[in-house]
XYZ file of N, CA and C in Angstrom:
453
model
N 33.230 -2.671 35.257
C 31.932 -3.633 34.883
C 30.923 -2.592 34.047
N 30.544 -1.709 34.811
C 29.537 -0.548 34.294
C 29.859 -0.074 32.802
N 31.115 -0.196 32.326
C 31.335 0.440 30.792
C 31.049 -0.480 30.067
N 31.408 -2.183 30.348
C 31.096 -3.297 29.473
C 29.647 -3.318 29.298
N 28.859 -3.034 30.239
C 27.319 -3.177 30.411
C 26.811 -2.312 29.346
N 27.234 -1.034 29.310
C 26.927 -0.050 28.383
C 27.336 -0.277 27.101
N 28.500 -0.792 27.043
C 28.921 -0.965 25.686
C 28.156 -2.017 24.798
N 28.046 -3.222 25.752
C 27.184 -4.193 25.146
C 25.904 -3.793 24.769
N 24.978 -3.128 25.661
C 23.869 -2.346 25.229
C 23.953 -1.632 24.057
N 24.673 -0.662 24.149
C 24.851 0.229 22.566
C 25.180 -0.760 21.212
N 26.049 -1.742 21.481
C 26.150 -2.788 20.269
C 24.942 -3.500 19.849
N 24.266 -3.699 21.272
C 22.915 -4.404 20.681
C 21.877 -3.734 20.078
N 21.669 -2.776 20.669
C 21.049 -1.398 20.036
C 21.326 -1.209 18.417
N 22.856 -0.907 18.211
C 23.103 -0.725 16.994
C 22.600 -1.873 16.032
N 22.764 -2.837 16.472
C 22.654 -4.253 15.452
C 21.309 -4.281 15.240
N 20.267 -3.870 16.240
C 18.913 -3.830 16.089
C 18.600 -2.781 14.820
N 18.858 -1.764 14.864
C 18.732 -0.480 14.185
C 19.460 -1.145 12.984
N 20.552 -1.800 12.655
C 21.074 -2.398 11.373
C 20.141 -3.324 10.851
N 19.661 -4.249 11.698
C 18.460 -5.270 11.189
C 17.132 -4.679 10.633
N 16.928 -3.560 11.294
C 15.614 -2.884 10.833
C 15.717 -2.192 9.548
N 16.696 -1.858 9.488
C 17.111 -0.891 8.049
C 17.451 -1.988 7.094
N 18.084 -2.992 7.184
C 18.535 -4.010 6.186
C 17.505 -4.251 5.327
N 16.203 -4.955 6.284
C 15.258 -5.548 5.567
C 14.532 -4.777 4.465
N 14.199 -3.504 4.919
C 13.552 -2.761 3.419
C 14.807 -2.347 2.468
N 15.966 -2.283 2.959
C 16.947 -2.200 2.154
C 16.707 -3.005 0.789
N 17.059 -4.142 1.413
C 17.209 -5.557 0.681
C 16.138 -6.017 -0.144
N 14.602 -5.626 0.421
C 13.521 -5.754 -0.352
C 13.309 -4.846 -1.441
N 14.020 -3.281 -1.285
C 13.763 -2.722 -2.481
C 14.842 -2.996 -3.419
N 15.700 -3.742 -3.262
C 16.898 -3.838 -4.033
C 16.396 -4.895 -4.953
N 15.850 -5.837 -4.280
C 15.157 -6.910 -5.200
C 13.593 -6.855 -5.680
N 13.418 -5.268 -5.802
C 12.226 -5.092 -6.273
C 10.722 -5.330 -5.757
N 11.081 -5.614 -4.398
C 9.862 -5.570 -3.705
C 9.506 -4.658 -2.441
N 8.392 -4.028 -1.938
C 8.319 -3.307 -0.819
C 8.843 -3.800 0.280
N 9.181 -3.157 1.442
C 9.300 -3.680 2.538
C 8.291 -4.446 3.282
N 6.971 -4.511 2.750
C 5.881 -5.003 3.441
C 5.915 -6.487 2.818
N 6.267 -6.562 1.469
C 6.355 -8.186 0.882
C 7.421 -8.899 1.260
N 8.229 -8.650 2.246
C 9.249 -9.137 3.123
C 8.540 -10.001 4.016
N 7.316 -9.826 4.305
C 6.431 -10.564 5.583
C 6.271 -12.083 4.747
N 5.752 -13.158 5.322
C 5.211 -14.291 4.691
C 3.808 -13.982 4.353
N 3.682 -13.585 2.876
C 2.373 -13.732 2.386
C 2.324 -14.971 1.179
N 1.174 -14.834 0.661
C 1.001 -15.589 -0.497
C 0.575 -15.391 -1.435
N 1.165 -14.769 -2.726
C 0.340 -14.032 -3.977
C -0.770 -15.396 -4.614
N -1.930 -14.677 -4.622
C -2.896 -15.407 -5.291
C -2.793 -15.980 -6.615
N -1.449 -16.233 -7.145
C -1.165 -16.914 -8.622
C -0.983 -15.607 -9.498
N -1.431 -15.834 -10.880
C -1.417 -14.681 -11.863
C -1.550 -13.369 -11.233
N -1.333 -12.368 -11.688
C -1.601 -10.660 -11.464
C -2.550 -10.717 -11.730
N -3.640 -10.022 -11.117
C -4.871 -9.524 -11.321
C -4.942 -8.241 -11.940
N -6.130 -8.195 -13.148
C -5.952 -6.837 -13.767
C -6.545 -5.686 -12.824
N -5.761 -5.273 -11.926
C -5.901 -4.136 -11.147
C -5.116 -3.074 -11.764
N -6.366 -1.356 -11.952
C -5.592 -0.627 -12.731
C -5.255 0.707 -11.713
N -4.295 1.153 -11.808
C -4.092 2.492 -11.056
C -4.112 3.816 -11.620
N -4.960 4.540 -11.430
C -4.979 6.078 -12.109
C -5.021 7.029 -10.990
N -4.735 8.365 -11.746
C -4.606 9.600 -10.804
C -5.940 10.018 -10.428
N -6.508 10.404 -9.528
C -7.645 11.077 -9.153
C -7.577 12.344 -9.796
N -8.806 13.070 -10.009
C -8.659 14.200 -10.477
C -8.879 15.604 -9.619
N -8.529 15.299 -8.167
C -8.289 15.723 -7.365
C -7.698 15.307 -6.050
N -7.056 16.507 -5.098
C -6.029 15.942 -4.122
C -6.863 16.104 -2.645
N -6.347 15.242 -1.735
C -7.374 15.578 -0.542
C -5.967 16.113 0.776
N -6.735 17.120 1.248
C -5.651 17.840 2.222
C -4.104 17.887 1.629
N -3.865 18.131 0.265
C -2.707 18.379 -0.360
C -1.764 17.219 -0.448
N -2.785 16.042 -0.615
C -1.996 14.630 -0.683
C -2.408 14.263 -2.094
N -1.962 13.396 -2.932
C -2.584 13.073 -4.120
C -3.551 11.974 -3.937
N -4.562 11.646 -4.733
C -5.379 10.572 -4.610
C -5.183 9.701 -5.678
N -5.521 8.398 -5.188
C -5.163 7.793 -6.334
C -6.407 6.722 -6.596
N -6.914 6.461 -7.488
C -8.171 5.156 -8.076
C -7.577 3.908 -8.072
N -7.769 2.978 -7.431
C -7.569 1.465 -8.060
C -8.712 0.727 -8.452
N -8.706 0.490 -9.807
C -9.877 -0.361 -10.293
C -9.984 -1.890 -10.493
N -10.876 -2.381 -9.993
C -10.984 -3.751 -9.612
C -11.236 -4.355 -11.513
N -10.879 -4.726 -12.134
C -11.099 -5.134 -13.494
C -11.203 -6.408 -13.500
N -10.987 -7.267 -12.358
C -11.000 -8.834 -12.535
C -12.290 -9.253 -11.922
N -12.483 -10.402 -12.001
C -13.871 -11.134 -11.506
C -13.865 -11.732 -10.156
N -12.794 -11.422 -9.455
C -12.660 -11.604 -8.063
C -13.143 -10.713 -6.931
N -13.810 -10.681 -6.078
C -14.205 -9.865 -4.877
C -12.895 -9.664 -4.216
N -12.364 -8.910 -3.860
C -11.489 -8.922 -2.982
C -11.920 -8.118 -1.644
N -11.521 -9.051 -0.404
C -12.016 -8.967 0.598
C -11.145 -8.489 1.715
N -11.206 -7.550 2.653
C -10.515 -7.153 3.626
C -9.259 -6.493 3.077
N -9.592 -5.706 1.954
C -8.453 -4.986 1.249
C -7.766 -3.811 2.146
N -6.852 -4.027 1.997
C -5.620 -2.847 2.748
C -4.769 -2.143 1.799
N -4.337 -1.009 1.563
C -3.648 -0.655 0.744
C -2.187 -0.148 1.671
N -1.020 -0.124 0.995
C -0.091 0.279 1.912
C 0.757 0.963 0.785
N 1.856 1.919 1.389
C 2.684 2.694 0.452
C 3.838 1.781 0.246
N 4.608 2.093 -0.544
C 6.000 1.069 -1.048
C 6.577 0.926 0.090
N 6.739 1.829 1.096
C 7.419 1.906 2.452
C 6.837 0.906 3.564
N 5.619 0.708 3.255
C 4.690 -0.252 3.807
C 3.725 0.407 4.977
N 3.568 1.812 4.629
C 2.425 2.686 5.397
C 1.013 2.283 4.935
N 0.339 2.000 6.174
C -1.389 1.990 5.697
C -1.778 3.220 5.053
N -2.385 3.230 4.051
C -3.209 4.600 3.502
C -4.477 4.748 3.735
N -5.084 5.867 3.823
C -6.445 6.080 4.019
C -7.152 5.575 2.927
N -8.375 5.075 2.927
C -9.159 4.732 1.735
C -10.288 5.872 2.184
N -10.799 6.348 1.028
C -11.908 7.494 0.918
C -12.994 7.366 0.510
N -12.972 6.050 -0.419
C -14.554 5.878 -0.954
C -14.176 4.525 -1.834
N -15.572 3.930 -1.913
C -15.310 2.754 -2.600
C -16.942 2.658 -3.307
N -16.645 2.376 -4.665
C -18.159 2.006 -5.254
C -17.804 1.967 -6.975
N -18.940 1.950 -7.529
C -18.862 1.382 -8.966
C -18.801 2.903 -9.598
N -19.135 3.944 -9.159
C -18.980 5.286 -9.811
C -18.103 6.389 -9.046
N -17.418 7.237 -9.631
C -16.760 8.258 -8.830
C -17.558 8.688 -7.663
N -16.979 9.351 -6.753
C -17.712 9.973 -5.627
C -18.211 11.440 -6.480
N -19.405 11.783 -5.863
C -19.821 13.104 -6.284
C -19.390 14.470 -6.023
N -18.435 14.088 -4.717
C -17.530 15.468 -3.914
C -16.363 14.691 -3.419
N -15.488 15.716 -2.957
C -14.313 15.052 -2.453
C -14.858 14.840 -1.035
N -14.280 13.417 -0.896
C -14.912 12.922 0.542
C -13.948 13.566 1.996
N -14.682 13.997 2.766
C -14.313 14.945 3.691
C -13.354 13.989 4.755
N -13.778 12.810 5.089
C -12.872 11.943 5.901
C -12.624 10.866 5.312
N -11.901 9.953 5.599
C -11.335 8.723 5.267
C -12.431 7.681 5.653
N -12.850 6.522 5.279
C -13.647 5.313 5.468
C -13.310 5.017 6.912
N -14.053 4.620 7.797
C -14.113 4.340 9.152
C -14.462 2.996 9.915
N -14.888 2.237 8.804
C -15.506 1.109 9.582
C -14.861 -0.299 8.853
N -13.697 -0.670 8.846
C -13.112 -1.656 8.114
C -13.944 -3.026 8.655
N -13.859 -4.051 8.067
C -13.139 -4.349 6.785
C -13.754 -4.092 5.668
N -13.219 -3.561 4.587
C -13.606 -3.008 3.119
C -13.314 -4.269 2.176
N -14.585 -4.143 1.246
C -14.374 -5.361 0.044
C -14.565 -4.372 -1.288
N -14.023 -4.801 -2.170
C -13.912 -4.492 -3.291
C -14.346 -5.215 -4.649
N -15.464 -4.904 -4.834
C -16.478 -5.988 -5.918
C -15.380 -5.866 -7.222
N -15.819 -6.813 -7.799
C -15.705 -6.874 -9.359
C -16.109 -5.666 -10.149
N -15.487 -4.638 -10.806
C -15.767 -3.565 -11.594
C -16.067 -2.261 -10.877
N -15.488 -2.116 -9.438
C -15.701 -1.273 -8.225
C -14.320 -0.620 -8.167
N -14.352 0.331 -7.660
C -13.052 1.187 -7.288
C -12.637 1.704 -6.203
N -11.447 1.587 -5.351
C -11.528 2.223 -4.268
C -10.583 3.705 -4.333
N -10.837 4.343 -3.806
C -10.084 6.135 -4.187
C -9.556 6.000 -2.340
N -8.074 6.002 -2.701
C -7.196 6.384 -1.360
C -6.187 7.443 -1.476
N -5.607 7.727 -0.603
C -4.760 8.795 -0.267
C -3.346 8.094 -0.412
N -2.752 8.575 -1.601
C -1.327 8.328 -1.953
C -0.545 9.143 -1.517
N 0.688 9.299 -1.897
C 2.072 9.941 -1.733
C 2.751 10.502 -2.943
N 2.948 11.478 -2.691
C 3.737 12.493 -3.884
C 5.080 11.901 -4.158
N 5.146 11.095 -5.101
C 6.407 10.383 -5.442
C 6.431 10.452 -7.114
N 7.417 10.176 -7.813
C 7.827 10.257 -9.257
C 7.091 8.897 -9.551
N 7.262 7.816 -9.097
C 6.763 6.656 -9.592
C 5.950 5.922 -8.540
N 4.536 6.304 -8.683
C 3.566 6.124 -7.478
C 3.615 4.261 -7.680
N 3.635 3.638 -6.759
C 3.596 2.230 -6.674
C 3.006 1.812 -4.989
N 2.046 0.828 -5.308
C 1.305 0.583 -4.031
C 1.452 -1.203 -3.782
N 1.012 -1.558 -2.624
C 1.005 -2.723 -2.041
C -0.767 -2.894 -1.815
N -1.248 -3.768 -2.784
C -2.740 -4.115 -2.368
C -2.777 -5.255 -1.516
N -3.091 -5.545 -0.368
C -3.319 -6.597 0.277
C -4.890 -7.358 0.566
N -5.264 -8.539 0.258
C -6.710 -8.818 0.500
C -6.354 -10.407 0.931
N -7.671 -10.688 1.504
C -7.703 -11.854 1.906
C -8.511 -12.988 0.534
N -7.915 -14.044 0.224
C -8.206 -15.137 -0.769
C -8.545 -16.569 -0.142
N -9.684 -16.618 0.111
C -10.077 -17.860 0.806
C -9.177 -17.971 2.235
N -9.212 -16.947 2.903
C -8.572 -16.850 4.122
C -7.077 -16.774 3.895
N -6.743 -16.775 3.120
C -4.963 -16.516 3.036
C -4.802 -15.106 2.323
N -3.624 -14.426 2.904
C -3.209 -13.302 2.642
C -2.629 -12.822 1.407
N -3.038 -12.344 0.577
C -2.511 -12.141 -0.939
C -2.060 -10.772 -1.017
N -1.214 -10.566 -2.223
C -1.144 -9.276 -2.271
C -0.718 -9.083 -3.773
N -0.536 -7.931 -3.877
C -0.259 -7.563 -5.491
C 0.356 -5.985 -5.558
N 1.615 -5.831 -6.022
C 1.854 -4.504 -6.471
C 1.334 -3.788 -7.547
N 0.967 -2.951 -7.404
C 0.356 -1.918 -8.671
C 1.134 -0.757 -8.863
N 1.423 -0.217 -9.812
C 2.161 1.125 -10.216
C 1.334 1.925 -11.179
N 1.739 3.134 -11.332
C 1.273 4.206 -12.383
C 2.195 4.759 -13.119
N 2.249 4.129 -14.483
C 3.372 4.603 -15.340
C 2.726 5.532 -16.023
N 3.785 6.458 -15.686
C 3.354 8.065 -16.628
C 3.720 8.098 -18.038
N 2.908 8.381 -18.843
C 3.313 8.519 -20.130
C 3.584 10.128 -20.696
N 4.774 10.325 -20.754
C 5.018 11.790 -20.745
C 5.908 12.164 -21.743
């Protein structure tokens, strides 16, 4: 009887691992990050959000700049990696920071006004793409942004 109990527990654990792995694989296959598999509502047409590489790294990791060229204020902004990891925000403002920020921002929620940019720690990857989440009239909205290299 104990063997059946252990076998059942192992099958259940294996099934859970398969389900956890399946969701990100399917999401990536259809061109969405794993985080977009959640119930979220996009705010309609894509916003003119521009992703650029910053002229410096932060603790050996690349820094990216997201510029809000829309007329909307993005409240409660959060930036996630393609895999769904939360990324540290270093600076928000109309102009570039005067020096490399020593620490990530520490007092959320963050707001990105029109014409402003947010500087965040990204990941080293050949095709940088990130998920930008914000609240639009209380509804969680998102947009995938990526930097296309012209080389």
